[in-house]
Coordinates of C-alpha atoms in Angstrom, one line a residue:
X1204 CA 87.2 -168.3 -31.5
X1205 CA 88.9 -164.9 -31.2
X1206 CA 92.5 -163.8 -30.3
X1207 CA 94.4 -166.1 -32.7
X1208 CA 93.5 -169.2 -31.0
X1209 CA 91.5 -172.1 -32.4
X1210 CA 87.9 -171.7 -32.5
X1211 CA 85.6 -172.6 -29.9
X1212 CA 83.5 -176.1 -29.3
X1213 CA 80.4 -174.4 -31.0
X1214 CA 82.3 -174.0 -34.3
X1215 CA 84.0 -177.2 -34.5
X1216 CA 82.3 -180.4 -34.9
X1217 CA 84.8 -183.4 -35.6
X1218 CA 83.6 -185.7 -38.4
X1219 CA 82.0 -188.8 -36.9
X1220 CA 82.0 -192.3 -38.7
X1221 CA 78.5 -193.7 -39.3
X1222 CA 78.1 -196.7 -36.9
X1223 CA 76.2 -199.7 -38.0
X1224 CA 75.1 -202.8 -36.1
X1225 CA 77.1 -205.9 -36.6
X1226 CA 75.2 -209.2 -36.4
X1227 CA 76.5 -211.9 -34.0
X1228 CA 77.4 -209.8 -31.0
X1229 CA 75.6 -209.7 -27.6
X1230 CA 72.6 -211.5 -26.3
X1231 CA 70.2 -209.3 -28.2
X1232 CA 70.7 -211.6 -31.2
X1233 CA 69.4 -214.8 -29.4
X1234 CA 65.5 -214.2 -29.6
X1235 CA 63.4 -214.8 -26.5
X1236 CA 61.5 -218.0 -26.5
X1237 CA 58.2 -216.2 -26.6
X1238 CA 59.3 -214.3 -30.1
X1239 CA 60.5 -217.7 -31.6
X1240 CA 57.1 -218.8 -32.9
X1241 CA 56.5 -215.3 -34.2
X1242 CA 59.7 -215.4 -36.2
X1243 CA 58.9 -218.7 -37.7
X1244 CA 55.5 -217.5 -38.8
X1245 CA 57.3 -214.7 -40.6
X1246 CA 59.7 -217.3 -42.2
X1247 CA 57.5 -218.0 -45.2
X1248 CA 57.3 -214.2 -46.1
X1249 CA 61.0 -213.7 -46.1
X1250 CA 63.3 -211.6 -43.9
X1251 CA 61.7 -208.7 -41.9
X1252 CA 62.4 -205.3 -42.9
X1253 CA 65.0 -203.8 -40.8
X1254 CA 63.4 -201.3 -37.9
X1255 CA 65.6 -198.3 -37.9
X1256 CA 66.6 -196.9 -34.4
X1257 CA 68.3 -193.9 -33.0
X1258 CA 71.7 -194.4 -31.7
X1259 CA 73.5 -192.4 -29.3
X1260 CA 75.4 -190.6 -32.1
X1261 CA 72.1 -189.9 -33.7
X1262 CA 72.3 -192.0 -36.9
X1263 CA 69.5 -194.1 -37.9
X1264 CA 70.9 -197.8 -37.6
X1265 CA 68.8 -200.4 -39.4
X1266 CA 68.3 -203.6 -37.4
X1267 CA 69.8 -202.3 -34.2
X1268 CA 68.5 -203.9 -31.2
X1269 CA 69.7 -203.1 -27.4
X1270 CA 72.6 -205.1 -26.4
X1271 CA 74.3 -205.2 -29.7
X1272 CA 77.8 -204.1 -30.1
X1273 CA 78.5 -201.2 -32.6
X1274 CA 81.5 -201.1 -34.8
X1275 CA 82.6 -197.8 -36.5
X1276 CA 83.1 -198.1 -40.2
X1277 CA 83.9 -195.2 -42.7
X1278 CA 80.5 -193.7 -44.0
X1279 CA 81.5 -194.6 -47.5
X1280 CA 81.7 -198.3 -46.6
X1281 CA 78.0 -198.9 -45.9
X1282 CA 74.7 -197.3 -45.8
X1283 CA 71.3 -197.9 -44.6
X1284 CA 68.1 -198.9 -46.5
X1285 CA 66.5 -195.5 -45.8
X1286 CA 69.0 -192.9 -47.1
X1287 CA 66.2 -190.5 -47.9
X1288 CA 64.8 -190.5 -44.4
X1289 CA 68.1 -190.3 -42.5
X1290 CA 68.9 -187.0 -43.9
X1291 CA 65.5 -185.6 -43.6
X1292 CA 65.3 -186.1 -39.6
X1293 CA 68.8 -186.5 -38.9
X1294 CA 70.0 -185.4 -35.5
X1295 CA 73.1 -183.4 -34.7
X1296 CA 76.3 -185.1 -35.7
X1297 CA 74.6 -187.8 -37.9
X1298 CA 74.1 -186.7 -41.6
X1299 CA 76.0 -183.5 -41.0
X1300 CA 79.1 -184.8 -39.1
X1301 CA 79.3 -187.8 -41.4
X1302 CA 79.5 -185.7 -44.4
X1303 CA 77.3 -184.9 -47.3
X1304 CA 75.4 -187.8 -48.4
X1305 CA 72.3 -188.5 -50.4
X1306 CA 70.0 -185.7 -50.3
X1307 CA 72.3 -183.5 -48.3
X1308 CA 74.5 -183.0 -51.6
X1309 CA 71.4 -181.6 -53.3
X1310 CA 69.3 -178.3 -52.6
X1311 CA 70.2 -174.7 -52.2
X1312 CA 71.5 -175.0 -48.7
X1313 CA 73.7 -178.1 -49.2
X1314 CA 76.9 -176.0 -49.7
X1315 CA 76.9 -175.2 -46.0
X1316 CA 77.7 -179.0 -45.0
X1317 CA 81.1 -178.4 -47.0
X1318 CA 84.2 -177.9 -45.0
X1319 CA 86.0 -174.7 -44.7
X1320 CA 89.2 -176.1 -46.3
X1321 CA 87.1 -176.5 -49.6
X1322 CA 86.8 -172.9 -49.5
X1323 CA 90.4 -171.8 -49.1
X1324 CA 91.8 -171.5 -52.6
X1325 CA 95.0 -169.7 -52.1
X1326 CA 97.7 -169.0 -49.4
X1327 CA 96.9 -166.0 -47.2
X1328 CA 98.2 -162.5 -48.1
X1329 CA 100.1 -161.1 -45.0
X1330 CA 101.9 -157.9 -44.2
X1331 CA 103.9 -156.5 -41.1
X1332 CA 102.3 -154.4 -38.6
X1333 CA 104.6 -151.5 -39.6
X1334 CA 103.2 -151.4 -43.2
X1335 CA 101.5 -148.2 -44.2
X1336 CA 98.0 -148.2 -45.4
X1337 CA 99.2 -147.2 -48.8
X1338 CA 101.1 -150.4 -49.1
X1339 CA 98.4 -152.5 -48.0
X1340 CA 96.0 -150.8 -50.4
X1341 CA 98.4 -151.6 -53.2
X1342 CA 98.9 -155.2 -51.7
X1343 CA 95.1 -155.6 -52.1
X1344 CA 95.0 -154.4 -55.6
X1345 CA 98.0 -156.5 -56.7
X1346 CA 96.8 -159.7 -55.2
X1347 CA 93.1 -159.2 -56.0
X1348 CA 92.0 -159.9 -52.4
X1349 CA 89.7 -158.0 -50.0
X1350 CA 91.7 -158.5 -46.8
X1351 CA 95.4 -158.8 -45.5
X1352 CA 96.5 -160.6 -42.4
X1353 CA 98.7 -158.5 -40.2
X1354 CA 101.5 -160.5 -38.6
X1355 CA 104.3 -160.0 -36.1
X1356 CA 108.1 -160.6 -36.9
X1357 CA 107.7 -164.4 -36.4
X1358 CA 104.7 -164.7 -38.8
X1359 CA 102.0 -165.0 -36.0
X1360 CA 98.6 -163.2 -36.8
X1361 CA 97.9 -160.2 -35.0
X1362 CA 94.7 -158.8 -37.0
X1363 CA 93.1 -158.3 -40.1
X1364 CA 92.7 -155.2 -42.6
X1365 CA 90.1 -155.2 -45.2
X1366 CA 89.3 -152.9 -48.0
X1367 CA 86.5 -151.5 -46.1
X1368 CA 88.8 -150.7 -43.3
X1369 CA 90.9 -148.6 -45.5
X1370 CA 87.8 -146.9 -46.9
X1371 CA 86.2 -146.2 -43.4
X1372 CA 89.1 -145.7 -41.1
X1373 CA 91.4 -144.0 -43.3
X1374 CA 89.8 -142.3 -46.4
X1375 CA 86.6 -141.3 -44.8
X1376 CA 88.1 -140.6 -41.4
X1377 CA 90.8 -138.5 -43.0
X1378 CA 93.7 -140.4 -41.3
X1379 CA 97.2 -140.1 -42.8
X1380 CA 97.7 -143.0 -45.2
X1381 CA 101.3 -143.5 -44.4
X1382 CA 100.6 -144.4 -40.9
X1383 CA 101.0 -148.1 -39.9
X1384 CA 98.2 -150.5 -40.3
X1385 CA 98.6 -151.7 -36.9
X1386 CA 96.4 -148.6 -35.9
X1387 CA 93.5 -149.7 -38.0
X1388 CA 93.5 -153.3 -38.3
X1389 CA 90.6 -155.5 -36.5
X1390 CA 92.1 -157.4 -33.8
X1391 CA 92.2 -160.0 -31.9
X1392 CA 91.7 -162.0 -34.9
X1393 CA 88.6 -164.4 -35.4
X1394 CA 89.3 -167.6 -36.5
X1395 CA 88.0 -170.9 -37.8
X1396 CA 89.6 -174.4 -38.5
X1397 CA 89.9 -176.2 -41.9
X1398 CA 87.6 -179.0 -40.8
X1399 CA 84.9 -176.5 -39.6
X1400 CA 81.8 -176.6 -41.6
X1401 CA 80.8 -173.8 -44.1
X1402 CA 77.7 -173.6 -41.9
X1403 CA 79.7 -172.8 -38.9
X1404 CA 82.0 -170.1 -40.7
X1405 CA 78.7 -168.5 -41.8
X1406 CA 77.2 -168.6 -38.5
X1407 CA 80.2 -167.1 -36.8
X1408 CA 80.2 -164.3 -39.4
X1409 CA 76.5 -163.6 -38.8
X1410 CA 76.8 -163.3 -35.1
X1411 CA 79.8 -161.1 -35.3
X1412 CA 78.8 -159.0 -38.3
X1413 CA 82.0 -159.7 -40.1
X1414 CA 83.2 -160.8 -43.7
X1415 CA 86.4 -162.5 -43.1
X1416 CA 87.6 -165.4 -41.0
X1417 CA 91.3 -166.5 -40.6
X1418 CA 91.7 -170.3 -41.0
X1419 CA 94.3 -171.8 -38.6
X1420 CA 95.6 -175.3 -39.0
X1421 CA 96.8 -176.0 -35.6
X1422 CA 98.9 -172.5 -35.1
X1423 CA 99.6 -172.2 -38.8
X1424 CA 97.8 -169.6 -40.8
X1425 CA 96.3 -171.6 -43.7
X1426 CA 94.4 -168.8 -45.5
X1427 CA 91.1 -166.7 -45.2
X1428 CA 87.5 -167.4 -45.9
X1429 CA 85.3 -164.5 -46.9
X1430 CA 81.5 -163.9 -46.9
X1431 CA 82.0 -163.6 -50.8
X1432 CA 83.4 -167.5 -51.0
X1433 CA 80.3 -168.4 -49.3
X1434 CA 78.1 -166.3 -51.3
X1435 CA 79.5 -167.6 -54.4
X1436 CA 77.9 -170.8 -53.7
X1437 CA 74.9 -170.1 -51.6
X1438 CA 71.8 -168.2 -53.2
X1439 CA 70.9 -166.4 -49.9
X1440 CA 73.8 -165.5 -47.5
X1441 CA 72.8 -164.9 -43.9
X1442 CA 75.6 -162.3 -43.3
X1443 CA 74.4 -160.1 -46.1
X1444 CA 70.9 -160.7 -45.1
X1445 CA 71.7 -159.7 -41.6
X1446 CA 73.2 -156.4 -43.1
X1447 CA 70.1 -155.8 -45.0
X1448 CA 68.0 -156.2 -42.0
X1449 CA 70.1 -153.6 -40.1
X1450 CA 70.1 -151.2 -43.1
X1451 CA 66.2 -151.4 -43.6
X1452 CA 64.4 -148.2 -43.2
X1453 CA 60.8 -149.3 -43.1
X1454 CA 58.6 -151.8 -41.5
X1455 CA 57.7 -152.9 -45.1
X1456 CA 61.2 -153.7 -46.0
X1457 CA 61.6 -155.6 -42.7
X1458 CA 58.6 -157.7 -43.7
X1459 CA 60.1 -158.8 -46.9
X1460 CA 63.5 -159.6 -45.2
X1461 CA 61.6 -161.9 -42.5
X1462 CA 60.2 -163.8 -45.5
X1463 CA 63.7 -164.3 -46.7
X1464 CA 64.7 -165.6 -43.3
X1465 CA 61.8 -168.1 -43.5
X1466 CA 63.1 -169.0 -47.2
X1467 CA 66.7 -169.6 -45.9
X1468 CA 65.3 -171.8 -43.0
X1469 CA 63.6 -173.8 -45.7
X1470 CA 66.6 -174.2 -47.8
X1471 CA 68.9 -175.1 -44.8
X1472 CA 66.3 -177.8 -43.4
X1473 CA 66.0 -179.4 -46.9
X1474 CA 69.8 -179.5 -47.0
X1475 CA 69.9 -181.5 -43.9
X1476 CA 71.0 -178.9 -41.4
X1477 CA 70.6 -179.8 -37.8
X1478 CA 67.6 -178.2 -36.2
X1479 CA 69.9 -177.0 -33.3
X1480 CA 72.3 -175.2 -35.8
X1481 CA 69.2 -173.7 -37.7
X1482 CA 67.9 -172.5 -34.6
X1483 CA 71.1 -170.8 -33.7
X1484 CA 71.4 -169.0 -37.0
X1485 CA 67.5 -168.0 -37.4
X1486 CA 67.5 -166.9 -33.8
X1487 CA 70.5 -164.4 -34.8
X1488 CA 68.4 -163.0 -37.6
X1489 CA 65.4 -162.7 -35.7
X1490 CA 67.2 -160.9 -33.2
X1491 CA 68.2 -158.5 -35.8
X1492 CA 64.8 -158.1 -37.1
X1493 CA 63.5 -157.1 -33.5
X1494 CA 66.3 -154.9 -32.8
X1495 CA 65.9 -153.2 -36.2
X1496 CA 62.1 -152.6 -35.3
X1497 CA 63.0 -151.3 -32.0
X1498 CA 65.5 -148.9 -33.5
X1499 CA 62.8 -147.8 -36.1
X1500 CA 60.3 -147.3 -33.1
X1501 CA 62.8 -145.1 -31.2
X1502 CA 63.5 -143.1 -34.1
X1503 CA 59.9 -142.4 -34.9
X1504 CA 59.3 -141.2 -31.4
X1505 CA 62.3 -139.1 -31.3
X1506 CA 61.0 -137.3 -34.4
X1507 CA 57.8 -136.7 -32.5
X1508 CA 59.9 -135.1 -29.7
X1509 CA 59.6 -138.0 -27.2
X1510 CA 62.9 -139.7 -25.8
X1511 CA 63.5 -142.4 -23.0
X1512 CA 64.0 -140.6 -19.6
X1513 CA 66.3 -143.3 -18.3
X1514 CA 68.1 -146.3 -20.0
X1515 CA 66.2 -149.4 -20.7
X1516 CA 66.6 -152.9 -22.0
X1517 CA 64.4 -155.1 -24.3
X1518 CA 63.9 -158.6 -22.8
X1519 CA 63.1 -161.8 -24.6
X1520 CA 61.4 -164.9 -23.0
X1521 CA 60.8 -168.4 -23.9
X1522 CA 61.9 -170.0 -27.2
X1523 CA 63.3 -166.8 -28.5
X1524 CA 65.5 -166.3 -25.3
X1525 CA 66.7 -169.9 -25.5
X1526 CA 67.7 -169.7 -29.3
X1527 CA 65.0 -172.3 -30.3
X1528 CA 62.8 -170.1 -32.5
X1529 CA 63.3 -171.5 -35.9
X1530 CA 60.4 -169.8 -37.2
X1531 CA 58.5 -166.5 -36.4
X1532 CA 56.3 -167.8 -33.6
X1533 CA 54.5 -165.7 -31.1
X1534 CA 56.2 -162.9 -29.3
X1535 CA 57.3 -163.3 -25.7
X1536 CA 59.0 -160.1 -24.5
X1537 CA 59.2 -157.5 -21.8
X1538 CA 60.8 -154.1 -20.9
X1539 CA 63.0 -153.3 -18.0
X1540 CA 64.1 -149.7 -17.4
X1541 CA 66.5 -148.1 -15.0
X1542 CA 64.8 -146.8 -11.7
X1543 CA 63.8 -143.3 -12.4
X1544 CA 64.1 -140.4 -9.9
X1545 CA 61.0 -139.5 -8.4
X1546 CA 60.5 -136.4 -10.8
X1547 CA 60.9 -138.7 -13.9
X1548 CA 58.6 -141.4 -12.7
X1549 CA 55.5 -140.8 -14.5
X1550 CA 57.4 -139.5 -17.7
X1551 CA 59.2 -142.8 -17.6
X1552 CA 56.0 -144.9 -17.2
X1553 CA 54.4 -143.2 -20.1
X1554 CA 57.2 -143.2 -22.4
X1555 CA 58.2 -146.8 -22.2
X1556 CA 54.5 -147.8 -22.5
X1557 CA 54.1 -145.8 -25.6
X1558 CA 57.4 -147.2 -27.0
X1559 CA 56.5 -150.7 -25.9
X1560 CA 52.9 -150.3 -27.6
X1561 CA 54.4 -149.2 -30.7
X1562 CA 57.3 -151.6 -31.1
X1563 CA 54.6 -154.7 -30.6
X1564 CA 52.7 -153.3 -33.4
X1565 CA 55.7 -153.0 -35.4
X1566 CA 56.9 -156.5 -34.7
X1567 CA 53.3 -157.7 -35.8
X1568 CA 53.6 -155.9 -39.1
X1569 CA 56.9 -157.5 -39.6
X1570 CA 55.5 -161.1 -39.1
X1571 CA 55.9 -161.9 -35.4
X1572 CA 52.3 -162.8 -34.1
X1573 CA 51.3 -161.3 -30.7
X1574 CA 51.3 -163.5 -27.8
X1575 CA 48.0 -165.1 -26.9
X1576 CA 48.8 -165.0 -23.2
X1577 CA 49.8 -161.2 -23.5
X1578 CA 53.4 -161.8 -22.2
X1579 CA 54.6 -158.8 -24.1
X1580 CA 56.2 -155.5 -23.3
X1581 CA 53.0 -153.7 -24.3
X1582 CA 51.3 -155.3 -21.3
X1583 CA 52.0 -152.9 -18.3
X1584 CA 52.9 -155.9 -16.1
X1585 CA 55.9 -156.6 -18.4
X1586 CA 57.0 -153.1 -18.7
X1587 CA 58.6 -152.2 -15.3
X1588 CA 61.4 -150.6 -13.7
X1589 CA 64.3 -152.7 -12.5
X1590 CA 63.1 -152.9 -8.8
X1591 CA 59.8 -154.1 -9.8
X1592 CA 61.3 -156.8 -11.9
X1593 CA 63.6 -157.8 -9.2
X1594 CA 60.6 -157.9 -6.6
X1595 CA 58.4 -160.0 -9.2
X1596 CA 61.4 -162.8 -9.6
X1597 CA 61.9 -162.8 -5.9
X1598 CA 58.2 -163.1 -5.1
X1599 CA 58.0 -166.1 -7.5
X1600 CA 60.9 -167.8 -5.6
X1601 CA 60.1 -166.9 -2.1
X1602 CA 56.2 -167.4 -2.1
X1603 CA 55.7 -170.2 -4.8
X1604 CA 52.2 -171.2 -5.6
X1605 CA 51.3 -173.6 -8.4
X1606 CA 49.4 -171.0 -10.6
X1607 CA 51.9 -168.5 -10.1
X1608 CA 55.0 -170.7 -10.9
X1609 CA 53.5 -172.2 -14.1
X1610 CA 52.6 -168.8 -15.2
X1611 CA 56.0 -167.4 -14.5
X1612 CA 58.0 -170.3 -16.0
X1613 CA 58.6 -168.6 -19.3
X1614 CA 60.2 -165.7 -17.4
X1615 CA 62.8 -167.9 -16.2
X1616 CA 64.1 -168.3 -19.7
X1617 CA 65.1 -164.8 -20.2
X1618 CA 67.7 -163.0 -22.4
X1619 CA 68.6 -159.3 -22.6
X1620 CA 68.3 -158.3 -26.3
X1621 CA 68.7 -154.5 -27.1
X1622 CA 69.4 -151.3 -25.1
X1623 CA 71.3 -151.2 -21.7
X1624 CA 71.9 -154.9 -21.6
X1625 CA 73.2 -154.5 -18.1
X1626 CA 69.8 -154.1 -16.8
X1627 CA 68.7 -157.5 -18.1
X1628 CA 71.9 -159.1 -17.1
X1629 CA 71.3 -158.1 -13.7
X1630 CA 68.0 -159.9 -13.8
X1631 CA 69.5 -163.0 -15.3
X1632 CA 72.2 -163.1 -12.6
X1633 CA 69.7 -162.6 -9.7
X1634 CA 67.8 -165.8 -10.9
X1635 CA 70.8 -167.8 -11.4
X1636 CA 72.3 -166.9 -8.1
X1637 CA 68.9 -167.5 -5.9
X1638 CA 66.9 -170.0 -7.7
X1639 CA 69.2 -173.2 -6.4
X1640 CA 68.1 -172.3 -2.8
X1641 CA 64.6 -172.5 -3.5
X1642 CA 63.6 -176.1 -3.4
X1643 CA 59.7 -175.6 -3.4
X1644 CA 59.7 -173.4 -6.3
X1645 CA 61.9 -175.9 -8.3
X1646 CA 59.7 -178.6 -7.2
X1647 CA 56.5 -176.9 -8.6
X1648 CA 58.4 -176.7 -12.0
X1649 CA 59.4 -180.3 -11.9
X1650 CA 55.7 -181.2 -11.3
X1651 CA 54.9 -179.7 -14.5
X1652 CA 57.5 -181.6 -16.4
X1653 CA 56.4 -184.9 -14.7
X1654 CA 52.8 -184.6 -15.0
X1655 CA 52.7 -183.6 -18.7
X1656 CA 51.5 -186.8 -20.6
X1657 CA 53.4 -187.9 -23.8
X1658 CA 51.4 -189.4 -26.5
X1659 CA 52.7 -193.1 -25.8
X1660 CA 50.4 -195.9 -24.8
X1661 CA 51.4 -198.2 -21.8
X1662 CA 53.2 -200.3 -24.2
X1663 CA 55.2 -197.6 -25.4
X1664 CA 53.5 -197.1 -28.9
X1665 CA 52.5 -193.7 -30.3
X1666 CA 49.0 -192.8 -28.8
X1667 CA 46.8 -190.9 -31.7
X1668 CA 43.5 -189.9 -30.9
X1669 CA 40.6 -191.5 -33.2
X1670 CA 37.9 -189.1 -32.6
X1671 CA 37.5 -185.4 -31.9
X1672 CA 39.0 -182.2 -33.4
X1673 CA 42.5 -183.6 -33.1
X1674 CA 41.8 -187.0 -34.7
X1675 CA 45.0 -188.5 -36.2
X1676 CA 47.2 -185.9 -35.0
X1677 CA 49.8 -185.5 -32.2
X1678 CA 51.1 -182.3 -30.7
X1679 CA 54.7 -182.5 -30.9
X1680 CA 55.2 -179.4 -29.0
X1681 CA 52.9 -180.2 -26.0
X1682 CA 53.6 -183.8 -26.1
X1683 CA 57.4 -183.9 -26.1
X1684 CA 59.2 -180.5 -26.5
X1685 CA 57.7 -179.0 -23.7
X1686 CA 58.6 -181.8 -21.3
X1687 CA 62.3 -181.7 -22.5
X1688 CA 62.2 -177.9 -22.3
X1689 CA 60.9 -177.9 -18.8
X1690 CA 63.4 -180.4 -17.7
X1691 CA 66.3 -178.4 -19.1
X1692 CA 65.0 -175.4 -17.3
X1693 CA 64.5 -176.8 -13.8
X1694 CA 67.9 -178.6 -14.0
X1695 CA 69.6 -175.3 -15.1
X1696 CA 68.0 -173.5 -12.2
X1697 CA 68.7 -176.0 -9.7
X1698 CA 72.6 -176.2 -10.8
X1699 CA 72.8 -172.5 -11.4
X1700 CA 73.8 -173.2 -15.2
X1701 CA 74.3 -170.1 -17.5
X1702 CA 73.1 -172.0 -20.6
X1703 CA 69.9 -170.9 -22.0
X1704 CA 69.5 -173.6 -24.9
X1705 CA 67.8 -176.8 -24.0
X1706 CA 70.2 -178.9 -25.5
X1707 CA 73.1 -177.0 -24.1
X1708 CA 71.4 -177.3 -20.7
X1709 CA 71.1 -181.1 -21.3
X1710 CA 74.8 -181.5 -22.0
X1711 CA 75.9 -179.0 -19.1
X1712 CA 73.8 -181.1 -16.7
X1713 CA 75.4 -184.3 -17.8
X1714 CA 78.8 -182.7 -17.1
X1715 CA 77.5 -182.1 -13.6
X1716 CA 76.8 -185.8 -13.2
X1717 CA 72.9 -185.7 -13.9
X1718 CA 73.3 -188.2 -16.8
X1719 CA 76.0 -190.2 -18.2
X1720 CA 77.4 -188.4 -21.4
X1721 CA 76.1 -191.1 -23.8
X1722 CA 72.5 -190.8 -22.2
X1723 CA 72.8 -187.0 -22.6
X1724 CA 73.7 -187.4 -26.2
X1725 CA 70.6 -189.6 -26.6
X1726 CA 68.4 -187.0 -25.0
X1727 CA 69.9 -184.3 -27.2
X1728 CA 69.2 -186.3 -30.3
X1729 CA 65.5 -187.0 -29.4
X1730 CA 65.2 -183.2 -29.0
X1731 CA 66.5 -182.7 -32.5
X1732 CA 64.1 -185.2 -33.9
X1733 CA 61.2 -183.3 -32.1
X1734 CA 62.4 -180.0 -33.4
X1735 CA 62.9 -181.2 -36.8
X1736 CA 59.8 -183.0 -37.1
X1737 CA 57.9 -179.8 -36.0
X1738 CA 60.0 -177.7 -38.1
X1739 CA 59.6 -179.5 -41.5
X1740 CA 55.8 -179.8 -40.5
X1741 CA 55.5 -175.9 -40.3
X1742 CA 57.7 -175.3 -43.1
X1743 CA 55.3 -177.5 -45.3
X1744 CA 52.3 -175.6 -43.8
X1745 CA 53.8 -172.1 -44.9
X1746 CA 54.4 -173.5 -48.4
X1747 CA 50.6 -174.3 -48.4
X1748 CA 49.8 -170.6 -47.3
X1749 CA 48.5 -172.2 -43.9
X1750 CA 49.1 -170.9 -40.5
X1751 CA 52.0 -173.1 -38.7
X1752 CA 50.7 -175.4 -35.9
X1753 CA 52.3 -178.1 -33.9
X1754 CA 50.1 -181.0 -34.7
X1755 CA 51.6 -183.5 -37.0
X1756 CA 49.9 -186.4 -38.8
X1757 CA 51.8 -189.6 -37.7
X1758 CA 50.1 -191.5 -40.5
X1759 CA 51.8 -189.4 -43.1
X1760 CA 55.4 -190.2 -41.7
X1761 CA 57.6 -192.5 -43.2
X1762 CA 58.1 -195.8 -41.4
X1763 CA 61.5 -194.7 -40.2
X1764 CA 60.2 -191.1 -39.2
X1765 CA 57.5 -192.6 -37.2
X1766 CA 60.0 -195.1 -35.3
X1767 CA 62.3 -192.0 -34.8
X1768 CA 59.4 -190.2 -33.4
X1769 CA 58.4 -193.0 -31.0
X1770 CA 61.9 -193.5 -29.8
X1771 CA 62.5 -190.0 -29.1
X1772 CA 59.2 -189.9 -26.9
X1773 CA 60.5 -192.9 -25.1
X1774 CA 63.7 -191.0 -24.4
X1775 CA 61.8 -188.1 -23.3
X1776 CA 59.9 -190.2 -20.7
X1777 CA 63.2 -191.5 -19.4
X1778 CA 63.9 -187.6 -18.8
X1779 CA 60.7 -187.2 -16.9
X1780 CA 61.6 -190.2 -14.6
X1781 CA 65.1 -188.4 -14.0
X1782 CA 63.1 -185.3 -12.9
X1783 CA 60.7 -187.6 -10.8
X1784 CA 63.5 -188.9 -9.1
X1785 CA 65.0 -185.6 -8.2
X1786 CA 62.0 -184.0 -7.2
X1787 CA 59.7 -186.5 -5.4
X1788 CA 58.0 -183.8 -3.7
X1789 CA 56.9 -182.6 -7.0
X1790 CA 54.3 -185.4 -7.2
X1791 CA 52.2 -184.1 -4.4

């Protein structure tokens, strides 16, 4: 959070006690008559092995059956019989929010599950706003720190001055070193809380391209955490990796940095980081890779004597726009440019097509595969002036046809990434403002969600093909993730929600009354399970030198993981039912 206030909800995740099922509560403990014989037959084999289930909080709860009452106990007081599997596929807020347990305390990325309070090793160094740059430089040297918090007469933090500020804003700029530091401090202050995770602090630094966060305990300044504090414990620091990306001078260098992003993702997923948080971080780094490729492309054209005739904006679509692209999956992008005057019309068309084609080649060289459906800015259909893009979106809304709507669905997850961002933001606002009034369009989107089959039998078990090229595998993307993503998209468009990430959309829809909060938490947990299964599978494939795909082998999953997968799919089925109830006309 900025401006001396406590950080926002994204950066603070309160610790959650692990909840376990207590026997003797609720009707679920009284077996149905038709199960009594089965249980008697089991008696000679001893007690049945507990069957883990996914709770609303996301923890794996051995022996939990519907109807049992849950009692919160501290994490240290108990644990399930599958500790290694709990951390491997934990949803948000389970192992991460409960603390570092079992395998979460091992591995290169485990440090990021520690709390910020563990990084604060000394009281903050402060100075008044009237202090001179010379005085602050001496203070930094005397205290052996890299930053000083500037405070007012009452001790309230106003901003921060770093050794880098002194070098760049005073020495290099030729500023009078006797002047007050209030003129060069960075303000408002970006802060975090002692209870925040090191991962969240690192993510905030990466997003804002900064190296220091002030730590506020309530309204009291408790200290400063720096990128160096994180780097001392972490082998690969995303803030520094992000800066290396920005400074890269060739596509070859960017390709090497893209490999480091993948390695970082592997470290963090092995440490138990949630797929949601990992997606946020890796999306930030992937964004920087794309932006740097665009910068190198523009510079190369500039050297060749070509410059953009009018402002433009690079657009991302699909999973990249939703911040759900945890690996370098296929490109989905476009380009919008300002409507040129008539005399620049052809020149604009020629330049931006040339730019887009070169940029796509650069992205492929860095490691982002081309889109099989050609949804890329190099396709003239997706490299258009603003008026053409508006006409396209309005035609989708006003004249919906099944083929057109399905083909356009990906474009309704759009995010402006680089350039004149207001051009892309205008398209986003147009969709958010006008989509809720187009019921037929929304119903066609809903139909796709409803009609996509899940890999479940009529009895709710995993349906795994036994023959054919896909025998023994399940498409976790097409058989679960896409249904949830589609539901989040149609609800966001119906309600005019600004959220782009699917899990954020689910929570926002709950806040608008679509689901109770507890059910929304279960849905979000199910999404996390699917995302994590897919990610673990793809990272393993990359480790074997294979091309990542979405087809997991259920037979290779542990019992706990298989049950999590099954229960996640059942939850997604309930999401389909919700969409079906809201759009019965989507069934026609």
